[in-house]
Each structure stands twice: as structure tokens, then as C-alpha cells.
Coordinates of C-alpha atoms in Angstrom, one line a residue:
Chain A
M1191 CA -107.1 -83.0 294.6
V1192 CA -110.5 -83.8 293.6
R1193 CA -111.7 -81.9 290.5
S1194 CA -115.8 -80.3 290.9
R1195 CA -118.0 -81.6 288.5
A1196 CA -117.7 -77.7 286.7
E1197 CA -114.1 -78.2 286.6
R1198 CA -114.2 -81.4 284.8
V1199 CA -116.9 -80.1 282.0
A1200 CA -114.8 -77.3 281.6
D1201 CA -111.5 -79.1 280.8
W1202 CA -114.0 -81.0 278.0
A1203 CA -115.1 -77.7 276.6
V1204 CA -111.2 -76.9 276.6
Y1205 CA -110.3 -80.0 274.5
A1206 CA -112.8 -79.2 272.4
A1207 CA -112.0 -76.0 271.5
M1208 CA -108.2 -77.2 271.3
L1209 CA -109.2 -79.7 268.8
V1210 CA -111.0 -77.5 266.5
L1211 CA -108.1 -75.0 266.4
A1212 CA -105.7 -77.8 265.4
L1213 CA -107.9 -78.7 262.8
A1214 CA -108.3 -75.2 261.7
F1215 CA -104.1 -74.9 261.4
L1216 CA -103.7 -78.6 259.9
L1217 CA -106.4 -78.7 257.5
P1218 CA -104.6 -76.1 255.1
V1219 CA -101.7 -78.1 254.6
L1220 CA -103.1 -81.6 254.9
W1221 CA -104.8 -80.4 251.8
L1222 CA -101.9 -79.6 250.0
A1223 CA -100.6 -82.8 250.7
S1224 CA -103.6 -84.2 250.1
L1225 CA -103.8 -82.7 246.4
S1226 CA -100.0 -83.3 246.1
V1227 CA -100.9 -87.2 245.7
R1228 CA -103.8 -87.4 243.7
T1229 CA -103.7 -88.5 240.0
Q1230 CA -105.7 -85.7 237.9
A1231 CA -108.8 -87.2 237.8
E1232 CA -109.2 -87.3 241.3
V1233 CA -107.7 -83.8 242.1
F1234 CA -111.0 -82.5 240.0
L1235 CA -113.4 -84.8 242.5
G1236 CA -112.6 -81.8 245.1
A1237 CA -113.4 -82.4 249.1
A1238 CA -115.1 -85.7 248.2
R1239 CA -111.6 -87.2 247.8
F1240 CA -109.9 -85.9 250.5
I1241 CA -108.3 -89.3 250.9
P1242 CA -107.4 -90.3 247.5
E1243 CA -108.8 -93.6 246.5
A1244 CA -105.7 -94.0 244.1
P1245 CA -102.6 -92.2 245.9
T1246 CA -99.8 -91.9 243.9
L1247 CA -96.4 -90.5 244.4
D1248 CA -95.9 -89.9 240.5
N1249 CA -96.1 -86.0 240.9
F1250 CA -93.5 -85.8 243.3
V1251 CA -91.4 -87.9 241.2
R1252 CA -92.1 -85.4 238.2
V1253 CA -91.3 -82.6 240.0
L1254 CA -88.0 -83.9 241.7
R1255 CA -86.9 -85.0 238.4
D1256 CA -87.2 -81.7 236.6
G1257 CA -83.5 -80.5 236.5
G1258 CA -85.0 -76.9 237.0
F1259 CA -86.5 -77.8 240.3
Q1260 CA -83.0 -79.3 241.9
S1261 CA -81.5 -75.9 241.0
Y1262 CA -84.0 -73.9 243.0
I1263 CA -83.6 -76.1 246.3
W1264 CA -79.9 -75.7 245.6
N1265 CA -80.1 -71.8 245.1
T1266 CA -82.4 -71.9 248.2
V1267 CA -80.0 -73.3 250.2
K1268 CA -76.9 -71.2 249.3
L1269 CA -78.5 -68.3 249.3
A1270 CA -80.2 -69.0 252.6
S1271 CA -77.0 -70.3 254.8
L1272 CA -74.4 -67.6 253.2
G1273 CA -77.6 -65.2 254.4
A1274 CA -77.4 -66.5 257.7
A1275 CA -73.8 -67.5 258.3
G1276 CA -73.1 -63.5 257.1
A1277 CA -75.5 -62.2 259.4
V1278 CA -74.6 -63.7 262.4
A1279 CA -70.6 -63.3 261.7
L1280 CA -71.1 -59.5 261.2
A1281 CA -73.9 -59.1 264.0
A1282 CA -72.0 -60.8 266.7
P1283 CA -69.1 -58.4 267.0
A1284 CA -71.6 -55.5 266.7
A1285 CA -73.6 -57.1 269.7
Y1286 CA -70.5 -58.0 271.6
A1287 CA -69.5 -53.8 271.8
L1288 CA -73.3 -53.4 272.5
S1289 CA -73.3 -55.6 275.3
R1290 CA -69.9 -55.2 276.8
M1291 CA -68.2 -51.5 276.2
A1292 CA -70.0 -48.2 277.0
F1293 CA -69.9 -45.6 274.4
R1294 CA -71.5 -42.1 273.8
G1295 CA -74.6 -42.4 271.4
K1296 CA -75.2 -46.4 272.6
G1297 CA -79.0 -45.8 273.3
P1298 CA -79.9 -44.0 270.0
L1299 CA -77.7 -46.4 268.3
M1300 CA -79.6 -49.8 269.9
L1301 CA -82.9 -47.9 269.1
G1302 CA -81.5 -47.0 265.4
I1303 CA -80.8 -50.6 264.9
L1304 CA -84.5 -51.6 266.0
S1305 CA -86.1 -49.1 263.7
V1306 CA -84.4 -50.7 260.7
Q1307 CA -86.8 -53.5 261.1
M1308 CA -89.4 -51.1 260.6
V1309 CA -88.5 -50.3 257.0
S1310 CA -89.9 -53.0 254.4
G1311 CA -87.6 -54.2 252.1
L1312 CA -89.8 -52.8 249.5
V1313 CA -88.9 -49.1 250.6
V1314 CA -85.2 -50.4 250.2
L1315 CA -85.7 -52.3 246.8
I1316 CA -87.3 -49.5 244.9
P1317 CA -83.8 -47.6 244.9
L1318 CA -81.6 -50.0 245.6
Y1319 CA -82.4 -52.2 241.7
R1320 CA -80.5 -49.3 239.9
F1321 CA -77.7 -49.2 242.3
M1322 CA -77.0 -52.8 242.2
D1323 CA -77.3 -52.6 238.5
R1324 CA -74.8 -50.1 238.4
L1325 CA -71.9 -52.0 240.6
G1326 CA -73.2 -55.2 238.5
L1327 CA -74.5 -56.9 241.5
L1328 CA -78.2 -57.3 240.2
E1329 CA -78.9 -60.8 238.5
S1330 CA -76.5 -62.2 240.9
H1331 CA -76.3 -64.4 243.9
F1332 CA -73.4 -62.5 245.5
G1333 CA -75.6 -59.5 245.4
T1334 CA -78.6 -61.1 246.5
T1335 CA -76.8 -62.8 249.3
L1336 CA -75.4 -59.1 251.0
L1337 CA -79.5 -57.8 250.8
Y1338 CA -79.8 -61.4 252.8
I1339 CA -77.4 -60.3 255.1
A1340 CA -78.4 -56.7 255.6
A1341 CA -81.9 -57.7 256.1
G1342 CA -81.1 -60.0 258.9
I1343 CA -78.4 -58.2 260.4
P1344 CA -80.6 -55.9 263.0
V1345 CA -82.7 -58.9 264.2
T1346 CA -79.3 -60.8 264.8
I1347 CA -77.6 -58.1 266.7
W1348 CA -80.5 -57.9 269.0
L1349 CA -81.0 -61.5 269.4
L1350 CA -76.9 -61.7 269.9
K1351 CA -77.0 -59.3 272.5
V1352 CA -79.3 -60.6 274.9
S1353 CA -77.5 -64.1 274.7
F1354 CA -74.1 -62.1 275.6
D1355 CA -75.7 -60.0 278.2
A1356 CA -76.5 -63.4 279.9
V1357 CA -72.8 -64.3 279.7
P1358 CA -71.1 -63.1 283.0
R1359 CA -69.2 -59.9 283.3
S1360 CA -66.4 -61.9 285.6
L1361 CA -65.3 -63.9 283.2
D1362 CA -64.1 -61.3 280.7
D1363 CA -62.5 -59.6 283.5
A1364 CA -61.1 -63.1 285.0
A1365 CA -59.5 -63.2 281.1
A1366 CA -58.5 -59.6 281.2
I1367 CA -56.4 -60.2 284.4
D1368 CA -54.7 -63.6 282.5
G1369 CA -53.7 -61.2 279.8
L1370 CA -56.1 -61.7 277.2
S1371 CA -57.1 -58.8 274.4
R1372 CA -60.8 -57.9 274.1
V1373 CA -60.8 -60.2 270.7
E1374 CA -59.4 -63.4 272.6
S1375 CA -61.7 -63.1 275.3
F1376 CA -64.7 -62.8 272.6
V1377 CA -63.7 -65.5 270.3
L1378 CA -62.2 -67.9 273.6
I1379 CA -64.7 -66.7 276.1
T1380 CA -67.9 -65.3 275.2
L1381 CA -68.5 -66.6 271.7
P1382 CA -68.4 -70.7 273.2
L1383 CA -70.4 -69.8 276.0
A1384 CA -73.2 -68.2 273.8
L1385 CA -73.2 -70.6 271.2
P1386 CA -77.0 -71.5 271.7
G1387 CA -77.3 -67.8 271.3
L1388 CA -75.3 -68.0 268.1
I1389 CA -77.2 -71.6 267.0
S1390 CA -80.8 -70.0 267.7
A1391 CA -80.0 -66.8 265.3
F1392 CA -78.6 -68.8 263.1
I1393 CA -81.5 -71.0 262.4
L1394 CA -83.8 -67.9 262.7
N1395 CA -81.9 -66.6 259.7
L1396 CA -82.0 -69.7 257.9
I1397 CA -86.2 -70.0 258.0
L1398 CA -86.6 -66.2 257.1
N1399 CA -84.1 -66.3 254.8
W1400 CA -86.1 -69.7 253.1
S1401 CA -89.3 -68.0 253.0
Q1402 CA -87.6 -64.5 251.6
F1403 CA -89.1 -63.8 248.6
L1404 CA -89.1 -60.1 247.6
I1405 CA -85.2 -59.6 247.4
P1406 CA -84.5 -62.4 244.7
F1407 CA -87.9 -61.7 242.9
I1408 CA -86.5 -58.1 242.4
M1409 CA -82.9 -58.9 242.2
L1410 CA -82.8 -62.4 239.9
S1411 CA -84.5 -62.5 236.4
A1412 CA -83.1 -65.8 235.2
D1413 CA -84.6 -68.7 235.8
D1414 CA -81.8 -70.9 236.5
K1415 CA -80.9 -68.1 239.9
W1416 CA -84.1 -68.0 241.5
P1417 CA -84.8 -69.7 244.9
I1418 CA -87.8 -71.8 245.5
S1419 CA -90.0 -69.3 246.5
V1420 CA -89.7 -67.5 243.3
A1421 CA -89.7 -70.2 241.3
I1422 CA -93.4 -71.9 242.7
F1423 CA -94.8 -68.2 242.8
R1424 CA -93.6 -68.6 238.7
F1425 CA -95.1 -71.9 238.6
A1426 CA -98.3 -70.8 240.3
G1427 CA -98.8 -68.7 237.8
S1428 CA -98.3 -70.5 234.7
T1429 CA -100.2 -73.7 235.7
S1430 CA -103.9 -74.7 235.0
A1431 CA -106.4 -76.3 236.8
A1432 CA -105.1 -79.8 234.7
T1433 CA -101.3 -79.3 236.7
T1434 CA -102.5 -78.4 240.0
Q1435 CA -101.1 -81.4 241.7
L1436 CA -97.8 -80.7 240.1
L1437 CA -98.1 -77.2 242.2
A1438 CA -99.2 -78.9 245.4
A1439 CA -96.3 -81.3 245.1
A1440 CA -94.0 -78.3 244.2
C1441 CA -95.3 -76.5 247.2
L1442 CA -94.8 -78.9 249.8
L1443 CA -91.5 -79.7 248.6
A1444 CA -90.7 -76.2 249.6
I1445 CA -92.4 -75.5 252.8
L1446 CA -91.1 -79.4 253.5
P1447 CA -87.7 -78.1 254.9
A1448 CA -88.6 -75.1 256.7
L1449 CA -90.7 -77.5 258.6
A1450 CA -88.4 -79.8 259.3
I1451 CA -85.8 -77.4 260.8
F1452 CA -88.8 -76.2 262.8
V1453 CA -90.0 -79.4 264.4
I1454 CA -86.3 -80.5 265.3
L1455 CA -85.3 -76.8 266.5
Q1456 CA -88.4 -76.0 267.5
R1457 CA -86.4 -75.2 271.3
Y1458 CA -84.2 -72.8 269.6
I1459 CA -86.6 -71.1 267.6
L1460 CA -88.8 -70.0 270.5
A1461 CA -86.0 -69.0 272.2
A1462 CA -85.1 -66.4 269.2
L1463 CA -89.0 -65.6 269.2
T1464 CA -89.0 -64.8 272.5
A1465 CA -85.8 -63.2 273.3
G1466 CA -86.1 -59.6 273.8
A1467 CA -89.3 -59.3 273.0
V1468 CA -90.6 -60.5 276.6
K1469 CA -88.5 -59.3 279.7
E1470 CA -89.8 -60.3 283.4
Chain B
M299 CA -73.7 -79.8 288.4
A300 CA -71.6 -81.7 290.8
D301 CA -68.6 -82.0 288.8
Q302 CA -66.6 -79.0 288.4
S303 CA -64.7 -80.0 285.1
A304 CA -68.5 -80.6 283.3
H305 CA -68.5 -76.6 283.7
P306 CA -68.3 -75.0 280.0
A307 CA -66.1 -72.4 281.0
K308 CA -63.5 -74.7 282.1
D309 CA -62.2 -75.5 278.6
P310 CA -61.9 -71.3 277.4
L311 CA -60.2 -70.8 280.4
A312 CA -57.7 -73.3 280.4
R313 CA -57.1 -72.1 276.8
I314 CA -56.1 -68.8 277.8
A315 CA -53.7 -69.6 280.2
A316 CA -51.2 -70.4 277.4
P317 CA -51.0 -66.8 275.5
A318 CA -50.8 -64.9 279.2
I319 CA -47.8 -67.3 279.7
T320 CA -46.0 -66.8 275.9
S321 CA -46.6 -63.1 275.7
A322 CA -43.8 -62.6 278.1
D323 CA -41.0 -63.5 276.0
A324 CA -42.7 -61.7 272.7
T325 CA -40.2 -59.0 271.4
P326 CA -40.8 -55.4 272.3
V327 CA -42.0 -54.5 268.7
R328 CA -44.2 -57.2 268.4
Q329 CA -45.1 -56.0 272.1
R330 CA -46.0 -52.5 270.9
R331 CA -47.6 -53.3 267.4
A332 CA -50.0 -55.6 269.4
G333 CA -50.6 -52.7 271.9
A334 CA -51.5 -50.3 269.2
A335 CA -54.2 -53.0 267.7
A336 CA -55.6 -53.6 271.1
R337 CA -56.0 -50.1 271.8
I338 CA -57.9 -49.9 268.7
L339 CA -60.2 -53.0 269.5
S340 CA -60.6 -51.7 272.7
G341 CA -63.0 -49.1 271.3
P342 CA -66.6 -49.9 269.9
L343 CA -66.3 -48.6 266.4
P344 CA -64.2 -51.7 264.9
W345 CA -66.9 -53.9 266.6
L346 CA -69.8 -51.9 265.2
L347 CA -68.5 -51.1 262.0
P348 CA -69.0 -54.1 260.0
A349 CA -72.4 -54.4 260.2
L350 CA -73.0 -50.7 260.4
G351 CA -71.3 -50.8 257.3
V352 CA -73.8 -52.8 255.8
L353 CA -76.9 -51.2 257.1
G354 CA -76.1 -48.2 255.8
L355 CA -75.0 -49.2 252.6
F356 CA -78.1 -51.3 252.3
Y357 CA -80.6 -49.3 254.1
L358 CA -79.5 -45.8 255.2
Y359 CA -78.2 -44.6 251.7
P360 CA -81.4 -46.1 249.8
I361 CA -83.2 -44.4 252.4
F362 CA -81.8 -41.0 251.3
E363 CA -81.7 -41.9 247.7
A364 CA -85.6 -42.8 247.5
V365 CA -86.2 -39.3 249.2
R366 CA -84.5 -38.1 246.2
L367 CA -85.6 -40.0 243.6
A368 CA -89.1 -39.2 244.9
F369 CA -88.4 -35.3 244.2
T370 CA -87.6 -36.0 240.5
D371 CA -89.4 -38.0 237.6
A372 CA -86.9 -40.7 237.6
R373 CA -88.2 -43.7 235.4
L374 CA -86.7 -47.4 235.6
F375 CA -84.1 -47.7 232.7
D376 CA -84.0 -44.1 232.1
T377 CA -80.6 -42.4 233.4
E378 CA -81.5 -38.7 232.5
T379 CA -83.6 -37.5 235.5
Q380 CA -84.9 -34.1 236.4
L381 CA -85.6 -32.2 239.7
S382 CA -89.3 -32.2 239.6
M383 CA -92.8 -32.2 242.1
R384 CA -94.4 -34.2 239.2
S385 CA -94.0 -37.5 241.0
I386 CA -95.3 -36.4 244.7
S387 CA -98.3 -34.0 242.9
S388 CA -99.2 -37.1 240.8
M389 CA -99.5 -39.5 243.2
V390 CA -101.3 -37.3 245.8
G391 CA -103.6 -35.9 243.5
S392 CA -104.4 -39.9 242.1
S393 CA -108.0 -40.6 242.7
T394 CA -106.2 -44.7 242.9
L395 CA -104.3 -43.2 246.2
G396 CA -107.5 -43.2 247.9
V397 CA -108.6 -46.8 247.0
I398 CA -105.3 -48.1 248.5
L399 CA -104.9 -46.5 251.3
R400 CA -108.4 -47.5 252.3
N401 CA -107.4 -50.8 251.1
T402 CA -104.4 -50.5 253.4
L403 CA -105.9 -49.8 256.3
T404 CA -109.0 -52.2 256.5
Y405 CA -106.6 -54.6 255.3
T406 CA -104.0 -54.1 258.7
V407 CA -106.6 -53.2 261.0
A408 CA -108.6 -56.0 260.9
S409 CA -105.7 -58.9 259.9
V410 CA -103.8 -57.1 263.2
V411 CA -106.6 -57.3 265.6
G412 CA -107.4 -60.7 264.5
Q413 CA -104.1 -62.0 265.0
I414 CA -103.5 -60.6 268.2
A415 CA -107.0 -62.0 269.4
L416 CA -106.9 -64.9 267.9
G417 CA -103.5 -65.2 269.8
L418 CA -104.7 -64.3 272.8
A419 CA -107.4 -66.7 272.7
I420 CA -105.1 -69.4 271.9
A421 CA -102.4 -68.6 274.6
L422 CA -105.0 -68.5 277.3
L423 CA -106.5 -71.7 276.0
V424 CA -103.0 -73.4 276.2
M425 CA -102.4 -71.8 279.7
R426 CA -105.8 -72.8 280.8
A427 CA -105.5 -76.4 279.5
E428 CA -101.4 -76.8 280.9
R429 CA -103.4 -75.8 284.5
A430 CA -105.3 -78.6 284.4
R431 CA -102.7 -80.7 283.0
L432 CA -104.7 -82.1 280.0
R433 CA -102.9 -83.4 277.1
G434 CA -101.8 -82.0 273.5
T435 CA -101.0 -78.4 274.7
L436 CA -97.3 -79.0 273.0
A437 CA -99.2 -80.6 270.0
L438 CA -101.1 -77.6 269.3
R439 CA -98.7 -75.0 270.0
T440 CA -96.1 -76.9 267.4
I441 CA -99.5 -77.3 265.0
V442 CA -100.1 -73.1 265.3
L443 CA -96.3 -72.5 264.9
A444 CA -95.5 -74.9 261.8
A445 CA -97.8 -72.5 260.2
W446 CA -95.8 -69.9 260.8
V447 CA -92.7 -71.3 259.3
I448 CA -94.6 -71.5 255.8
P449 CA -92.5 -69.3 254.0
A450 CA -95.6 -66.3 253.1
I451 CA -95.6 -66.7 249.5
A452 CA -96.8 -70.4 249.9
N453 CA -99.4 -69.3 252.3
G454 CA -100.7 -67.5 249.5
I455 CA -100.5 -70.4 246.8
I456 CA -101.9 -72.8 249.8
W457 CA -105.0 -70.5 250.2
Q458 CA -105.4 -69.9 246.7
L459 CA -105.7 -73.8 246.6
L460 CA -108.3 -73.7 249.2
F461 CA -110.6 -70.6 248.2
S462 CA -110.5 -71.8 244.8
E463 CA -113.6 -71.3 242.8
A464 CA -113.4 -74.1 240.3
P465 CA -115.6 -77.3 241.2
F466 CA -112.9 -78.6 242.9
G467 CA -111.8 -75.8 245.4
A468 CA -111.6 -77.2 248.6
I469 CA -113.9 -75.0 250.5
N470 CA -116.3 -74.7 248.0
S471 CA -116.4 -78.0 247.1
A472 CA -116.7 -78.9 250.8
L473 CA -119.5 -76.1 251.2
R474 CA -121.9 -78.4 248.1
L475 CA -120.8 -81.8 250.0
M476 CA -122.7 -80.0 253.0
G477 CA -125.7 -78.8 250.9
V478 CA -124.6 -75.3 250.9
A479 CA -124.3 -72.7 248.2
P480 CA -120.3 -71.8 246.9
V481 CA -119.2 -69.0 248.0
A482 CA -116.8 -66.7 245.2
W483 CA -113.9 -66.0 247.8
L484 CA -111.5 -64.9 245.4
S485 CA -113.6 -63.4 242.2
D486 CA -115.6 -61.2 243.9
P487 CA -114.2 -57.9 244.7
S488 CA -116.4 -57.6 248.0
N489 CA -115.1 -61.2 249.4
A490 CA -111.6 -61.2 248.2
M491 CA -110.7 -58.3 251.4
T492 CA -112.1 -61.3 253.7
S493 CA -110.5 -64.0 252.2
A494 CA -106.6 -62.3 252.1
V495 CA -107.5 -61.3 256.1
I496 CA -108.1 -65.2 256.7
A497 CA -105.0 -66.3 254.7
T498 CA -103.0 -63.5 257.0
I499 CA -104.3 -64.6 260.2
W500 CA -104.1 -67.9 259.6
Q501 CA -100.4 -67.7 258.8
G502 CA -99.4 -65.1 261.6
T503 CA -101.5 -65.6 264.8
A504 CA -98.6 -68.2 266.0
Y505 CA -96.2 -65.2 266.4
S506 CA -98.5 -63.6 268.8
M507 CA -99.6 -66.7 270.5
I508 CA -96.0 -67.0 271.3
L509 CA -95.3 -63.8 272.6
L510 CA -98.4 -63.4 274.8
Y511 CA -97.8 -67.3 275.9
A512 CA -94.4 -66.1 277.5
A513 CA -95.6 -62.9 278.9
L514 CA -98.5 -65.0 280.8
K515 CA -96.1 -67.1 281.7
T516 CA -94.7 -64.2 284.0
I517 CA -97.6 -63.7 285.9
D518 CA -97.4 -64.4 289.4
P519 CA -100.1 -67.3 289.9
A520 CA -100.6 -65.9 293.3
L521 CA -102.4 -63.0 292.0
Y522 CA -105.3 -65.7 290.5
E523 CA -105.0 -67.5 294.3
A524 CA -106.0 -64.3 295.4
A525 CA -108.8 -63.6 293.2
A526 CA -110.1 -67.0 293.7
I527 CA -110.6 -66.5 297.6
D528 CA -112.1 -63.1 296.7
N529 CA -114.4 -64.8 294.7
A530 CA -113.9 -62.9 291.6
R531 CA -115.3 -64.4 288.2
P532 CA -113.3 -65.1 285.2
W533 CA -114.1 -62.0 283.5
E534 CA -113.2 -60.2 286.1
R535 CA -109.3 -61.9 286.6
F536 CA -109.1 -61.6 282.8
W537 CA -110.0 -57.6 282.9
F538 CA -108.4 -56.8 286.0
I539 CA -105.3 -59.3 286.4
T540 CA -104.6 -60.7 283.1
L541 CA -104.9 -57.6 280.8
P542 CA -102.9 -55.3 282.7
H543 CA -99.7 -57.4 283.3
L544 CA -100.4 -57.9 279.2
R545 CA -100.1 -54.9 278.4
A546 CA -96.8 -54.2 277.4
A547 CA -96.9 -57.5 276.0
L548 CA -99.6 -56.8 273.9
V549 CA -98.3 -53.0 272.9
V550 CA -95.0 -54.6 271.7
N551 CA -96.9 -57.8 269.5
A552 CA -98.8 -54.8 268.1
I553 CA -96.4 -52.9 266.9
L554 CA -94.1 -55.9 265.3
I555 CA -97.2 -57.5 263.7
L556 CA -98.3 -54.0 262.7
I557 CA -95.2 -53.4 260.6
M558 CA -95.2 -56.6 259.5
T559 CA -98.6 -56.4 258.1
L560 CA -98.3 -53.0 256.7
N561 CA -95.3 -54.2 254.7
M562 CA -96.9 -57.2 253.7
F563 CA -96.7 -58.6 249.8
D564 CA -96.2 -61.9 249.5
T565 CA -99.3 -63.5 250.5
I566 CA -101.5 -61.1 248.9
L567 CA -99.5 -61.0 245.7
A568 CA -99.7 -64.8 245.4
L569 CA -103.4 -64.9 246.4
T570 CA -105.1 -62.5 244.7
G571 CA -102.4 -60.4 242.6
G572 CA -104.0 -57.1 244.3
G573 CA -107.5 -58.3 242.3
P574 CA -110.1 -58.4 241.7
G575 CA -109.5 -54.9 240.0
R576 CA -108.0 -53.1 242.8
A577 CA -109.7 -54.7 245.5
T578 CA -106.8 -56.1 247.6
E579 CA -104.3 -53.7 246.3
I580 CA -102.6 -52.9 249.5
L581 CA -99.5 -49.8 249.3
S582 CA -96.7 -52.2 249.2
L583 CA -98.3 -54.2 245.9
Y584 CA -99.4 -50.9 244.3
A585 CA -95.4 -49.0 244.8
Y586 CA -93.8 -52.2 243.6
G587 CA -96.6 -52.5 240.7
T588 CA -95.8 -48.7 239.8
V589 CA -92.0 -49.3 240.1
F590 CA -91.6 -52.3 238.4
Q591 CA -94.7 -52.5 235.9
N592 CA -95.4 -49.0 235.0
F593 CA -91.4 -48.1 235.6
E594 CA -92.3 -44.7 237.2
L595 CA -89.4 -44.8 239.3
G596 CA -89.8 -41.5 241.0
R597 CA -93.6 -42.1 241.7
G598 CA -93.0 -45.4 243.2
A599 CA -90.5 -43.9 246.0
A600 CA -92.7 -41.2 246.8
L601 CA -94.8 -44.1 247.5
S602 CA -92.5 -46.2 249.3
M603 CA -91.8 -42.9 251.2
L604 CA -95.2 -42.8 252.2
L605 CA -95.0 -46.6 253.4
L606 CA -92.4 -45.6 255.9
V607 CA -93.6 -42.6 256.8
I608 CA -96.9 -44.4 258.2
S609 CA -95.0 -47.5 259.5
L610 CA -92.9 -45.0 261.8
G611 CA -96.0 -43.1 262.7
L612 CA -98.3 -45.7 263.4
T613 CA -95.1 -47.1 266.0
V614 CA -95.0 -43.8 267.6
V615 CA -98.4 -43.9 268.5
L616 CA -98.0 -47.2 269.8
I617 CA -94.9 -46.8 272.2
A618 CA -96.9 -43.7 274.0
L619 CA -99.5 -46.3 274.8
L620 CA -96.6 -48.5 276.5
P621 CA -96.6 -48.3 280.8
R622 CA -94.3 -45.8 281.0
D623 CA -91.4 -48.0 282.8
R624 CA -91.5 -49.6 279.5
R625 CA -90.3 -47.0 277.1

């Protein structure tokens, strides 16, 4: 098909708009990267040295050598993955029941689970602070992980229900005829077939947990227990202009793992984001 | 798939044949016990209990507890509390609450409208580029989505570095290079809110873009072909075909990001900390400060209940805007 002149002009306008948008979304991160490889002297030259003349990895070396930083990363990995695994493990049976069983009050229950997402973490953390303190769970990774799991459960139930719904029921019926119990048919048939959905849900939880700030910020006051999100916030509050390049390096290192997971597993994340929210 | 053995269902189905045979020689006692367990497990309760237990303990109970605390004069590190209306009356009576609510309204409306408008614009642009088979659409989507993956607390720090009013701040030093006077992005109370909204939109737009892009994909192209035959102008196609078909997706999108924005805490905390003065202090920050800096647990609980009531109220209003068949 030959494209008309007007269409070709429009194509160039679309290209131009795409370029502007790409730059608008890239530049903030590139600026962070630029600051992170500068010497202190070049930081003070601002935008004139967007591409530094004397780039250095010294800032990263200093941040990575810091024992504190290593513990922040380890704490984040631990909290994020245990929280994600716990949320998927607890949500999967519930999602299976909502997908396969008919019972009274199912509709309101599903609506109730959905509306839990409307509740801000702050609303529950204010009363939970004393409750967790009394249980001895304040200042502990165990108690913090429980809250990560709770925060992840509602959205995980919804995601998993959608992927369980996609597994044909006839397989369940065939399994029942073969004498399989509900549990066996859930573990041996539904779960393996819904594996992509389980992976999507786990990864979405992982990324949300990597970003989680409020729960550890309120639960954990000891430096050695902090995940990276709390650590860089505290660091940002204590830095001066002289250490801007170190803050930039630490900040970049904090977001890189999340960005890497995202770029590698984009397909799964998009599936998780759009599941349920958009129907045909 | 031509080869049947490649079907993913084959493996689990093959494995299930084994227990079906062995169950025949199980002892009657075992069978009875297994029968009782199976009967319990065939109902929904044991499946739902673990998840609902956690939600009950960490969501339902705290909400009841927050309501109870709101009617006391509780302080964070004080176990003795008395029933009292003081928390609620001091909350309603304080002149600060008006400022906070106005900030929350400005911040939420501007951020939500901005995210939906920009998200829709990018989604339409990507659709248009894909129709013309232009390259780079996947790259653009990935770049926009990458911003969404950045932790909100890091987002606040990044934008603080960009808006920094030190001589080397990104935007101001770039403006100076172009011969434009620097702007007091964060220290001027009337600019700080705009800066906070920009940072929020930058990060949140990806979510709207992805939801609306997925919804745009579901519109039947035949409708646009028919419109082209009728010589419909682009804005007519947008107004009479695109928008009506997007209505449900737009409302769902609005509900989701409205809740996220109302509850936003991290980005503003790292960017402005609510300042200068109270210029960017929204309800969530105010509730946090009341409890964890002033230790007024009762008043903070009342404020967090106010936040919850506003969230639920606005959600109900938005649900009413959904097309009937989607409610």
C-alpha cells in the first residue's frame, strides 16, 4: 500500500512525539547515572557535565564496600522473596476455592478481598504498631515478612484466580473419575498448568516488595535490619551536597535489581498487570 | 502442536493414574480417615482459611482497632487510655485539617488526571505507531514502564536531585545554560505542589498506559474502517468510537490510581517531606506525623479512618460511573 504524503508527515510527527516522550522518561534515570559516575568536582558543574569528563566507578566501589550496604541488599532480598513466596503460597489455595467451588457468600467475599486493596498500609500500621510490639514482632524480620505477605495476598488471589479459571475444568472432572482427591488434583493438575500465572504473581510481588517502604520504615528502627528502601531514605536525609554522587550511586544500585527483573521478565509482569483489570 | 506428548497436561495426568490403582489396596481404616479429610477438603473453608486468617489479623482487626482508638485519647507509648471524643473533636476542630485536605485534594486530582491523560496519550500514540508499522514502540513502552518499577522512595530522591536548587541541580543548571532564570522548585510553597505532582505523574503514568493500551487493543478495527468510509475526522473517531469503548477501562483505571495516589506516602516524604511548611503535606503524611512524631495515637487513628472513608467514598462514586453491565 502506498502511503499518502499526509500520512508520511503524520508518521514523522508520531516519531517526534515518541522521541520526546522517551527522553522525558529516560532523562531522570540518566541524570542519576551521570551523577553516580562523577567526581565531587564534576557534580558541582551541573548539567554542563551531563557526560562527565573524568568518569569514575569510585562511588560504586565505596558504596559496595560498605558493610552496611551489603546487609541492606541482603535484607531486601530476604524480605522481598519470603514475602512473595508466602503470599503466593497462602493465596493459591484460596484462589483455587474461588475458581472451582460454589458456595454461599462467594461474590461478597471476592468483593471484600478486592476492597482490602483500598486500605492504605498506613491505616493498618497505625493500630498494628502496638499489637506487633505486644507480640514481640516489632523490630523483627519475621513480623515484617508477615505484613509483606498480608499486603500481597489480595492482589495475588485475584491474579491466581484468573489463571486458575483458564485451566479447563474438564481436567478436574477427569481427575475425579480417576479417584483423585481435590488436593491431589489441585497440586498435580491445576498448579503445574497455571505455572505461568504463579510465576507472574510471584514476580509482581517481588517487585512490589522490593519497593516496599512503609512497612519496614515503621516496623524496623535498627540500622542492621533495614531493607535498601529505608536505608537510602535515611542516607538521603543525612547527606550534604558533598556526597551527592554517593547518594546517586546508592540510589542507582537500589533500583537496578528491580529494573533488571523487570526488563528480563517483562512478559510476565505485563500479564500480571493487565489480568483481571481488562476483560474482553 | 502436532505431537500430542508435548501437551503439558500429559505429564500430570500420567502421574495421577498411580494413586488411583494403589488406593484399592488401602486398609478400610485408612480409607475412612482419608474420607473424612476429603470431605472437609471438598468444602471451601480449609482452602480459604490461611489467606483469610492473615487478612483478618492484619487488615480487619487493625481497622476495628483503629476505630476503637479514634474514640480514645491514646498515646503511642502509653498503655492507659480512656474513652474520649477528644481525638475526633480536636481533629475536626483544628485549622490544620482544612489545609491538609485541600493539599490532598489538589495533589490527588492533579496527579490522577495527569496520569490518565498522559497514559491515554501514550497508549494512543503507540497504537498509531503500530498501525503505521513504525519502529520503536516496544522500546517506548519499556522505557515508560521502567519508571513504574522504580521504588517510590527512590523516585522521590531522584526528583529531589533533579529539582535541587543548588547551583548544580539538574533542571536549574540546564535552565541556566539556556539563559533562563532558575526556578525555586521545592523551596517556594506555591511551586512545591507542582513539583510533587510532576514526580508522581512521571512514575505512575506507565500503569494507566498499560491498562488503556490493553483496552484499546480490544476495540474492533472494523469500527474504524466503517468510520473511515463515512469520512469521519480523527477527533470524531476518538469521541464516538474510542472514548465510549474505553469507558469501563478508564473508570477502573481511575479507581485504582485514585487509591494509590490518595495513599501515596513515599514519593512526597522523600521529595519534600510535606514541606515547605505544610505546602505538600497530604493526609497520609499528616496521619503518620501525628502518630509517630507527636505520638498522638488516638488522633492519628481518627485521621487514618478519615483517609479510609474518603477512599471508599470516592470508589463508590466512581463505580457508579461504570457501564451497567460491568458493575
